[in-house]
Coordinates of C-alpha atoms and ligand atoms in Angstrom, one line a residue:
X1 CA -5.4 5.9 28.2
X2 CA -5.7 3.6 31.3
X3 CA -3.2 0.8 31.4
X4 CA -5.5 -2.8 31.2
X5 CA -5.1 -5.4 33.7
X6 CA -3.9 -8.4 31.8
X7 CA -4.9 -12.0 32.5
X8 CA -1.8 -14.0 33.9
X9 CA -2.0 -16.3 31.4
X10 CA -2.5 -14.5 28.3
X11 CA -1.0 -11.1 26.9
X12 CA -3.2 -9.8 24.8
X13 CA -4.0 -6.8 25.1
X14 CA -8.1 -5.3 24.2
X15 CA -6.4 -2.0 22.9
X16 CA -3.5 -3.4 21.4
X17 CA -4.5 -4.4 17.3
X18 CA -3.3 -6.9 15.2
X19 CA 0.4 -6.1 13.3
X20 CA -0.9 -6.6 9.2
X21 CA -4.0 -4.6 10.7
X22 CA -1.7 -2.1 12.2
X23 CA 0.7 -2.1 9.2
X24 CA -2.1 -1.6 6.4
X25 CA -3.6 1.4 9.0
X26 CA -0.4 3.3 9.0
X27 CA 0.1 2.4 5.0
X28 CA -3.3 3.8 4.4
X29 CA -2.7 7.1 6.1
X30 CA 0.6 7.9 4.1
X31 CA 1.3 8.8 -0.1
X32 CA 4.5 9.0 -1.4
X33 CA 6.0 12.2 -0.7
X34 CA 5.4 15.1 -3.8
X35 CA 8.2 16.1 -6.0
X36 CA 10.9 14.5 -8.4
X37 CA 14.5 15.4 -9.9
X38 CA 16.6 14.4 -12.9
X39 CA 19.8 12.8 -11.2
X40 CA 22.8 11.1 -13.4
X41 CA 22.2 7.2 -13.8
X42 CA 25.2 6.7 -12.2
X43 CA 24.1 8.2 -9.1
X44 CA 21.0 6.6 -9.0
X45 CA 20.8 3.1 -7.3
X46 CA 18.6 2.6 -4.7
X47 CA 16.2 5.7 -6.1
X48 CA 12.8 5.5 -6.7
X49 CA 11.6 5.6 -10.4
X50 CA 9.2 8.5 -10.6
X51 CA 8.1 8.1 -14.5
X52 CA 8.5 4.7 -16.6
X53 CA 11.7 5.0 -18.5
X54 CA 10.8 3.8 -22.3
X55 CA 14.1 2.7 -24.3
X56 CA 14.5 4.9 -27.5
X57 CA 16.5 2.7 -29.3
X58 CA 17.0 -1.1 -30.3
X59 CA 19.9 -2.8 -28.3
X60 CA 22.1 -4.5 -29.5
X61 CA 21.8 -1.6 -32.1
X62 CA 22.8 -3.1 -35.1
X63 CA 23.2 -7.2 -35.5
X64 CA 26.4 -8.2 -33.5
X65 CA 28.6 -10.9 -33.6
X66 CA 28.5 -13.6 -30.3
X67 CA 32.2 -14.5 -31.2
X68 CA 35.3 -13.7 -32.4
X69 CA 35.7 -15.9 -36.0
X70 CA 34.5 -15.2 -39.4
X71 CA 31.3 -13.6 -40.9
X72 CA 30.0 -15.4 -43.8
X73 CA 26.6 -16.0 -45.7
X74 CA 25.6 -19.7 -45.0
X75 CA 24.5 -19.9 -48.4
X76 CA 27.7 -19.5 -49.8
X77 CA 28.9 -22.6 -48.5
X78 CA 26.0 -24.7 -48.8
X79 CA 26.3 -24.2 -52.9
X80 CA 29.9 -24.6 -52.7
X81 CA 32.0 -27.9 -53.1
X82 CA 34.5 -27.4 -50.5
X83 CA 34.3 -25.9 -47.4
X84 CA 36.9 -22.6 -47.9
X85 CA 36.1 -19.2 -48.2
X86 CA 38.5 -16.0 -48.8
X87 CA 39.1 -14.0 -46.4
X88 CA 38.1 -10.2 -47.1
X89 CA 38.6 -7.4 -44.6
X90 CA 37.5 -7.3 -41.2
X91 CA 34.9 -5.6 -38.5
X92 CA 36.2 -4.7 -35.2
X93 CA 34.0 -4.0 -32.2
X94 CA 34.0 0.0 -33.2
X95 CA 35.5 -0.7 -36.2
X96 CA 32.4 -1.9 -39.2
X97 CA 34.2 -3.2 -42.4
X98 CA 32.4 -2.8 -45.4
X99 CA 29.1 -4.4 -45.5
X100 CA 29.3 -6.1 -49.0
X101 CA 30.9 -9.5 -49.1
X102 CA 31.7 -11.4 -52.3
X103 CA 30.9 -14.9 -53.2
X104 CA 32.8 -17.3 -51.5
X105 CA 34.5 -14.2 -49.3
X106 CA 34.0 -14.0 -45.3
X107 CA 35.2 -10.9 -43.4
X108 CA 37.3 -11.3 -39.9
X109 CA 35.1 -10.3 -36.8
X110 CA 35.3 -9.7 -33.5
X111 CA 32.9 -10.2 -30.6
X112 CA 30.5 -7.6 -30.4
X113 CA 31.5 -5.9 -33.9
X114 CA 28.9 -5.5 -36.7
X115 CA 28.1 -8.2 -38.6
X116 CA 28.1 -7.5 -42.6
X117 CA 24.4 -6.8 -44.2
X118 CA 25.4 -9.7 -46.4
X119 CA 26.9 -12.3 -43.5
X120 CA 24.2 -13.9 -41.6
X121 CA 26.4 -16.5 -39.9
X122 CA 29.8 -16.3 -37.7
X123 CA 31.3 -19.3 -37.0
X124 CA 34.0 -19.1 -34.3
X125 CA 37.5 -18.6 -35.1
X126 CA 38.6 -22.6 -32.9
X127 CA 35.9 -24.1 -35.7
X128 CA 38.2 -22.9 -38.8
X129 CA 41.7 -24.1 -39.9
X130 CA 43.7 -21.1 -41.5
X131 CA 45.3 -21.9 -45.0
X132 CA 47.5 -20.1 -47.5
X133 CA 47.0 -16.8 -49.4
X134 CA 44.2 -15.2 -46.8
X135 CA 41.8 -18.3 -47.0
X136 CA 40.1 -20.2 -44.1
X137 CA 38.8 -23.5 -44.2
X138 CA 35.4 -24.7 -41.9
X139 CA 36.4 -27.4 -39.9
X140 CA 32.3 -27.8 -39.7
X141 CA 29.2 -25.9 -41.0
X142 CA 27.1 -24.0 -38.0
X143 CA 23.6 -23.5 -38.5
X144 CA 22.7 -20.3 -40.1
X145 CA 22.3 -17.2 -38.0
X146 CA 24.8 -19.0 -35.4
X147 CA 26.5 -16.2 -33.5
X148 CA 24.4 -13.7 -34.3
X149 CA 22.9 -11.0 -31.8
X150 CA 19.8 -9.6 -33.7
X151 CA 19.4 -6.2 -33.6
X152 CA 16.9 -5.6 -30.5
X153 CA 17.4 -8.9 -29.3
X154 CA 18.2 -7.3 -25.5
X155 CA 15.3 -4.3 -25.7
X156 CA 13.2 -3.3 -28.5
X157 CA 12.4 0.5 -28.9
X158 CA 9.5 1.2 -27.2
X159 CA 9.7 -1.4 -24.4
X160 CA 9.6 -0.6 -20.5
X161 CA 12.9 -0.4 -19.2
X162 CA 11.6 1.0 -15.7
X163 CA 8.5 1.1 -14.6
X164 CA 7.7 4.5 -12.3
X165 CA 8.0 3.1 -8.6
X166 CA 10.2 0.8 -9.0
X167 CA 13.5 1.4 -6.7
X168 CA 16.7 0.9 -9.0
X169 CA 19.0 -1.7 -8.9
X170 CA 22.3 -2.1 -10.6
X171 CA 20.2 -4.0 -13.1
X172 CA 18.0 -1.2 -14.0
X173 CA 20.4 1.4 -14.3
X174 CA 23.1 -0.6 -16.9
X175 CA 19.6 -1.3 -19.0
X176 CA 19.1 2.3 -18.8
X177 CA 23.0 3.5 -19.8
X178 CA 23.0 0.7 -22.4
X179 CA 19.6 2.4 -24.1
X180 CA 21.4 5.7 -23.8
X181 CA 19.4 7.1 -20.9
X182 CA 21.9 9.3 -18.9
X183 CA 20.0 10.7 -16.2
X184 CA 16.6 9.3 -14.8
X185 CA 13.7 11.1 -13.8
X186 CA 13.4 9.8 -9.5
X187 CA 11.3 10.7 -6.8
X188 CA 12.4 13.4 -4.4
X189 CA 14.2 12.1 -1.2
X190 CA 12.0 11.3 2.2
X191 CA 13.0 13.6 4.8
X192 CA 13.5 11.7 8.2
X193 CA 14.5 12.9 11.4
X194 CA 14.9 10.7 13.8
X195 CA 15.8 11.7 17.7
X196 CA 16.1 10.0 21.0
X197 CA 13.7 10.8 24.0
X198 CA 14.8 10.3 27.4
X199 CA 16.8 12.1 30.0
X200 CA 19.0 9.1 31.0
X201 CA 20.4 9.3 27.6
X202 CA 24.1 10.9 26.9
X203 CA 25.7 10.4 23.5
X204 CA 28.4 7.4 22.9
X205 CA 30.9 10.1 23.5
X206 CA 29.3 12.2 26.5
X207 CA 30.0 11.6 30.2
X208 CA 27.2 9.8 31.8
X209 CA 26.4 10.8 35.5
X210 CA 24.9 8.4 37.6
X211 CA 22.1 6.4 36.1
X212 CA 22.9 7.2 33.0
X213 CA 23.3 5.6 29.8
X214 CA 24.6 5.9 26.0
X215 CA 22.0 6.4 23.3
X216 CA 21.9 2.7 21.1
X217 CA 19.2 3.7 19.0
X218 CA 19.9 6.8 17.3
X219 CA 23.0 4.4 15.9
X220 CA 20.5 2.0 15.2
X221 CA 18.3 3.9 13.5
X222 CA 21.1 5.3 11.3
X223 CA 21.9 2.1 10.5
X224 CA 18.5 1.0 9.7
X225 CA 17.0 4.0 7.8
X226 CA 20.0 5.3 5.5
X227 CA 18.9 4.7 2.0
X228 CA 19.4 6.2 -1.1
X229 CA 15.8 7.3 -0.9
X230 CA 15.3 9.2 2.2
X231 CA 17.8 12.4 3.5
X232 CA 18.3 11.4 7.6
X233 CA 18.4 14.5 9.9
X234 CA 19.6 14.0 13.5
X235 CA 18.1 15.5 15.6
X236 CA 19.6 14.4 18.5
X237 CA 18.3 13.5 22.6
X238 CA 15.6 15.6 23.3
X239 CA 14.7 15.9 27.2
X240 CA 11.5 14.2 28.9
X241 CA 9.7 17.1 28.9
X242 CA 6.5 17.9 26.3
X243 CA 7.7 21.3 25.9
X244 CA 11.2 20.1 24.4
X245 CA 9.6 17.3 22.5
X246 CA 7.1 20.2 21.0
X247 CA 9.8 22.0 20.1
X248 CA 11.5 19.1 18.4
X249 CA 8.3 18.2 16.2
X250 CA 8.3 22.5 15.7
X251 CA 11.6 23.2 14.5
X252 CA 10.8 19.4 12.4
X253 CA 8.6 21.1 10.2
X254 CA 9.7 25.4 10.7
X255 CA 13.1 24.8 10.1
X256 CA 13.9 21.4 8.4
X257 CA 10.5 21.0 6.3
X258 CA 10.6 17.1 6.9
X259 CA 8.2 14.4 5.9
X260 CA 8.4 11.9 8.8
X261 CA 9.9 12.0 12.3
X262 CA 11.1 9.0 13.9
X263 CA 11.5 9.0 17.7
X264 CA 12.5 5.9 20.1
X265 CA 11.2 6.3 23.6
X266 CA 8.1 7.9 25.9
X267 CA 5.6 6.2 24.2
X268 CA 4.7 4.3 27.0
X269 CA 2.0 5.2 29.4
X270 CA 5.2 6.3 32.2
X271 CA 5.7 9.6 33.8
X272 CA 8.1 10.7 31.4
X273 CA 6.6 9.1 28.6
X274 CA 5.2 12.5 26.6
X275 CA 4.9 12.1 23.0
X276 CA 2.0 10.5 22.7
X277 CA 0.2 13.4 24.3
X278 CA 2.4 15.9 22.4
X279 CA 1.5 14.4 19.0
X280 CA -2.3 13.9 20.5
X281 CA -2.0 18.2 21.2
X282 CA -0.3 18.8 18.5
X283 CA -2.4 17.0 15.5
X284 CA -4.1 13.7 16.2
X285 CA -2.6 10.2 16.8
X286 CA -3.7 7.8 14.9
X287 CA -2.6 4.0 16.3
X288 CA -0.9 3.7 19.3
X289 CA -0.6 -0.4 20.4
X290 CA 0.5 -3.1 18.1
X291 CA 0.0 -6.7 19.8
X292 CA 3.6 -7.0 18.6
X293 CA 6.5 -8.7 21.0
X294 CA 8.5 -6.8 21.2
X295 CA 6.8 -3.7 21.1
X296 CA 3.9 -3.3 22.0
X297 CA 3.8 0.7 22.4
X298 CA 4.3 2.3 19.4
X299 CA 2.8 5.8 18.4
X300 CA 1.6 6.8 14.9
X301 CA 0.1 9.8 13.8
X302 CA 0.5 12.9 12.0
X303 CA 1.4 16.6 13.5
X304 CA -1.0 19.7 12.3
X305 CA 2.0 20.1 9.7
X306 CA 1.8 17.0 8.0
X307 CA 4.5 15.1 9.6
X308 CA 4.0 11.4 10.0
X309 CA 5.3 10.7 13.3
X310 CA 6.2 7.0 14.7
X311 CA 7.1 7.2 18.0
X312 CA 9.5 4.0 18.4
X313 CA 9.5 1.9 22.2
X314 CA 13.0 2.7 23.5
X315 CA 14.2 -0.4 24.3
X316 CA 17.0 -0.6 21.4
X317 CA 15.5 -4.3 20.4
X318 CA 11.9 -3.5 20.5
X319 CA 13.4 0.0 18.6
X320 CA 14.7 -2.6 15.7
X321 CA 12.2 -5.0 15.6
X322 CA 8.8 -2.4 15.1
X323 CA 11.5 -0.4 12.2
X324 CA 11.7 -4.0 10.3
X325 CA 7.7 -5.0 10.7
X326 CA 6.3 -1.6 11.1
X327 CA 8.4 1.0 9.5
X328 CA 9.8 -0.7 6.5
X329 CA 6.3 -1.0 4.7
X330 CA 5.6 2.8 6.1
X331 CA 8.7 4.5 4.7
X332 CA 7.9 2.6 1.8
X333 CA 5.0 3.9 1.1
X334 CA 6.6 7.8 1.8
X335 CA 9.4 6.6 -0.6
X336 CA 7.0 5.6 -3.9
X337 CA 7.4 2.1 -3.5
X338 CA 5.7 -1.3 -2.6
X339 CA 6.9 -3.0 0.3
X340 CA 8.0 -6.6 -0.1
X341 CA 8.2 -8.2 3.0
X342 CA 11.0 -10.8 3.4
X343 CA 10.6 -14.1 2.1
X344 CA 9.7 -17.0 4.7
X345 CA 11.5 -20.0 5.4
X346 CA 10.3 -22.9 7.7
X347 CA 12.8 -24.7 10.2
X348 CA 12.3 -27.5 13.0
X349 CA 12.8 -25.7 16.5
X350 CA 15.5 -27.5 18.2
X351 CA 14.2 -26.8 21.5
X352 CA 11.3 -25.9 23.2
X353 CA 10.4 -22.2 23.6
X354 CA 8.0 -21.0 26.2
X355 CA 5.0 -18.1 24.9
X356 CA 1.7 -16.5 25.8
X357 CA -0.9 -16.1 23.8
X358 CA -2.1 -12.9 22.6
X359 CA 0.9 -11.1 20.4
X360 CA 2.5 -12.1 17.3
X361 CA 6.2 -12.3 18.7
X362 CA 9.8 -11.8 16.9
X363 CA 12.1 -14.1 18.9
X364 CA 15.5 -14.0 17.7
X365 CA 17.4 -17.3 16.5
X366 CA 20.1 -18.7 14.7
X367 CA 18.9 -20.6 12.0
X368 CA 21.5 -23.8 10.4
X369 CA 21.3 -26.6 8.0
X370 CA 21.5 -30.1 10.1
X371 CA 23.6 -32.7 8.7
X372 CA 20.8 -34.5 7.4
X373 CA 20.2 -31.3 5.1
X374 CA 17.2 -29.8 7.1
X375 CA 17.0 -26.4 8.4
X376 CA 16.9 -25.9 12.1
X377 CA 16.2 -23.3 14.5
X378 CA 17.6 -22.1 17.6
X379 CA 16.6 -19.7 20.0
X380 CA 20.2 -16.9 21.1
X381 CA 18.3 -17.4 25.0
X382 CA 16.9 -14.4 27.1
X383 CA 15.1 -12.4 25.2
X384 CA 14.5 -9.5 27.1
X385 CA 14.0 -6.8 24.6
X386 CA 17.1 -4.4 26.4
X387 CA 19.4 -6.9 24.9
X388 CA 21.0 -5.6 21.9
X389 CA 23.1 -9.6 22.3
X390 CA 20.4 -10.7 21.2
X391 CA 19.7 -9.1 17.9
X392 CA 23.7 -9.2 17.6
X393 CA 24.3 -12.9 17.9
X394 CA 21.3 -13.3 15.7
X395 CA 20.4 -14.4 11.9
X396 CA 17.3 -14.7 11.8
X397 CA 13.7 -14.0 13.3
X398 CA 11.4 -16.7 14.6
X399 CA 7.8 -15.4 14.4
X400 CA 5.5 -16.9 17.2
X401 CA 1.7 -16.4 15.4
X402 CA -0.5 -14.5 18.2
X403 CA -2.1 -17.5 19.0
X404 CA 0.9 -19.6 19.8
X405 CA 1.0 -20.9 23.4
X406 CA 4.5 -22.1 23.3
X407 CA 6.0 -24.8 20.8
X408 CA 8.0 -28.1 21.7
X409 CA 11.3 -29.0 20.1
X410 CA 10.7 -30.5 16.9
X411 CA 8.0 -28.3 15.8
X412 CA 8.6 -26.6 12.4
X413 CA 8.4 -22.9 12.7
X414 CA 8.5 -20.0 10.4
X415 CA 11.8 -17.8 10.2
X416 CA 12.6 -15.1 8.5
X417 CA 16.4 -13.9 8.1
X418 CA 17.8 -11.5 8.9
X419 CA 19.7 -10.7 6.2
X420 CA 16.0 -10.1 4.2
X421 CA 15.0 -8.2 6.7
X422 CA 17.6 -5.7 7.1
X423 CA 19.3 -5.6 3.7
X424 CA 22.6 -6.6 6.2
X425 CA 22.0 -3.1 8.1
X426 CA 21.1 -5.6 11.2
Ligands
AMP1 P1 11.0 4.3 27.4 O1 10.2 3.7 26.2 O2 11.3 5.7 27.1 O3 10.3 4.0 28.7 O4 12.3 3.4 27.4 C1 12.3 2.0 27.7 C2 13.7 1.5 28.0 O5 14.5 1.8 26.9 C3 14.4 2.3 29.1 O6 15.1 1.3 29.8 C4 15.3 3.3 28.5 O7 16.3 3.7 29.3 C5 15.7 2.5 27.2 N1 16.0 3.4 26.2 C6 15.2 4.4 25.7 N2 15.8 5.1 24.7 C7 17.0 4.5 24.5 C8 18.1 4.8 23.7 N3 18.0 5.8 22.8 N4 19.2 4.0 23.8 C9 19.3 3.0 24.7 N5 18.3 2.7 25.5 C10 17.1 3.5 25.5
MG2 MG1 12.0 7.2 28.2

């Protein structure tokens, strides 16, 4: 594809399409991947539900006290002329006593121990004054059913604990263990390899020779992509060649049967810059430019096997930025899962920042709270997508709609932090 001449004062692109349009593309060319396994709730945060999880049982299972005090029936003390009951027995969380109770008679109890059939009150043991020969006195009357858990008052039987395609929190899985659900049906892992392309690239331990350079983003991506829901393969530097990045996407699929392949760098329209064309050879691509800044080159398609394949701009910041906006909502999709995006916050610039129309740009900033209690925005300065500073010193994004010519310093602009973004992985 022929590189377009761009007018000086704008940088859109003709080719280049818009980043939802891009995003719901690449989200409409992917399902979630087939295939689902029974693993331990314990082990399963961060999974994807595959099948709603229905709760089998009431819980609490049987009415519960709220307190540690005495069960009584409110009745009891209503009728009487004093306020003193006998104390008979006692129920122990694990420990039921009987579930008769006497006229006038109350039974000890514990938080979280069954409540008599015949008590439908506790009052709590600081409300009571203890008096002679096992008897209690009610320092006040609590309203009936006070300190009572109803049976089912957390879940009924029958109700949704999980709904299928939901990713688990800590939440989800302590509803689960508390309904008795000890392993939960989840949806196989993704299988993502991700490599490097370039021949200047050495690992963080290798030797460089001259004009050289350590691989960033295979670190990065690590860092990025590790979840519970998806199995990360390395597969290393691959060489500027499209024989060795064919071979790469070939062994992807002969060898390591994955689902997606993540590469950073060659996607540009450079003489080294070969898997587009492999991935156009090899099956068909499908999106190449996003008017995104930065990262603007960024190849999607699918291999004859099946593979998804987004090929990543190498510059490590352009690398990050396209994983957060682009690939989050696409693994998501390979995953079982609806993409959220992060929620947006708007802060006053505090000074001016300089744009050109025609891309939707990430600038990173460092968003504070003024002491007059407003948010406000500051740019971390050159933002020249090589610098992983900037991403570093960073805590949030400031997004720059496509149409946005430069702001002056005041202007309220929308951020989104980091911290949403990238789960802290950033
Ligand atoms: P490319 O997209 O392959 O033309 O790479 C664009 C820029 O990103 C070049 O300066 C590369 O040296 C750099 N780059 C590519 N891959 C990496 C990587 N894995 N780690 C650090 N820098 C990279
Ligand atoms: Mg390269």
């Amino acid at each position: 594809m022929a590189d377009h001449p761009q007018d000086l004062l704008s940088d859109a692109d003709p080719n280049a399409m818009p980043l939802d349009t891009a995003v719901a593309a690449i989200v409409s060319c992917l399902v979630p991947v087939d295939g689902n396994e029974e693993v331990s709730t314990t082990d399963a945060l961060g999974r994807v539900a595959y099948c709603d999880v229905v709760a089998a049982i009431d819980v609490p299972p049987f009415r519960a006290s709220a307190m540690d005090g005495y069960a009584f029936r409110h009745g009891d003390i209503e009728q009487a002329a004093d306020s003193v009951l006998h104390v008979a027995g006692r129920s122990l969380a694990g420990h039921p006593g009987v579930d008769a109770l006497a006229l006038g008679h109350c039974q000890r109890i514990t938080t979280g121990a069954r409540v008599p059939d015949d008590a439908d009150t506790v009052i709590q043991q600081e409300d009571t004054t203890e008096l002679a020969d096992r008897r209690i006195r009610l320092d006040q009357l609590p309203p009936r059913g006070e300190f009572v858990r109803d049976t089912g008052s957390d879940n009924r039987a029958g109700s949704l604990l999980v709904a299928a395609g939901q990713p688990l929190r800590g939440a989800d899985l302590a509803i689960c263990a508390a309904h008795g659900v000890g392993t939960i049906n989840v949806r196989r892992r993704v299988k993502v390899g991700i490599l490097s392309t370039g021949d200047e690239l050495v690992e963080p331990t290798g030797i460089r020779a001259r004009g050289q350079i350590h691989d960033a983003n295979r670190v990065l991506l690590h860092a990025l992509l590790a979840r519970p829901s998806m199995e990360i393969h390395d597969l290393g530097i691959v060489a500027d060649t499209p024989e060795a990045v064919a071979a790469c996407a070939q062994s992807a699929h002969a060898e390591l049967a994955l689902d997606a392949l993540v590469s950073s760098g060659g996607v540009s329209v450079g003489d080294a810059d070969h898997v587009r064309d492999v991935l156009g050879a090899d099956g068909q691509v499908q999106l190449w430019k996003i008017a995104m800044k930065p990262g603007r080159p960024l190849a999607f398609g699918r291999l004859a096997s099946g593979i998804a394949w987004f090929g990543l701009p190498g510059n490590p910041v352009s690398a990050a930025i396209t994983t957060l906006k682009v690939l989050e909502p696409a693994l998501a999709t390979l995953c079982g899962y609806t993409f959220i995006p992060p929620r947006p916050h708007t802060a006053r610039l505090t000074q001016a920042i300089a744009k050109r129309p025609g891309r939707v740009e990430f600038q990173r900033g460092v968003m504070t709270q003024a002491a007059d209690g407003n948010w406000e925005v500051e740019s971390v300065g050159a933002q020249d997508s090589h610098r992983l500073q900037s991403v570093q010193r960073a805590n949030c994004l400031i997004e720059l709609p496509v149409g946005c010519a430069g702001l002056e310093a005041g202007t309220r602009v929308q951020v989104t932090l980091l911290e949403d973004e990238a789960n802290g992985r950033l």
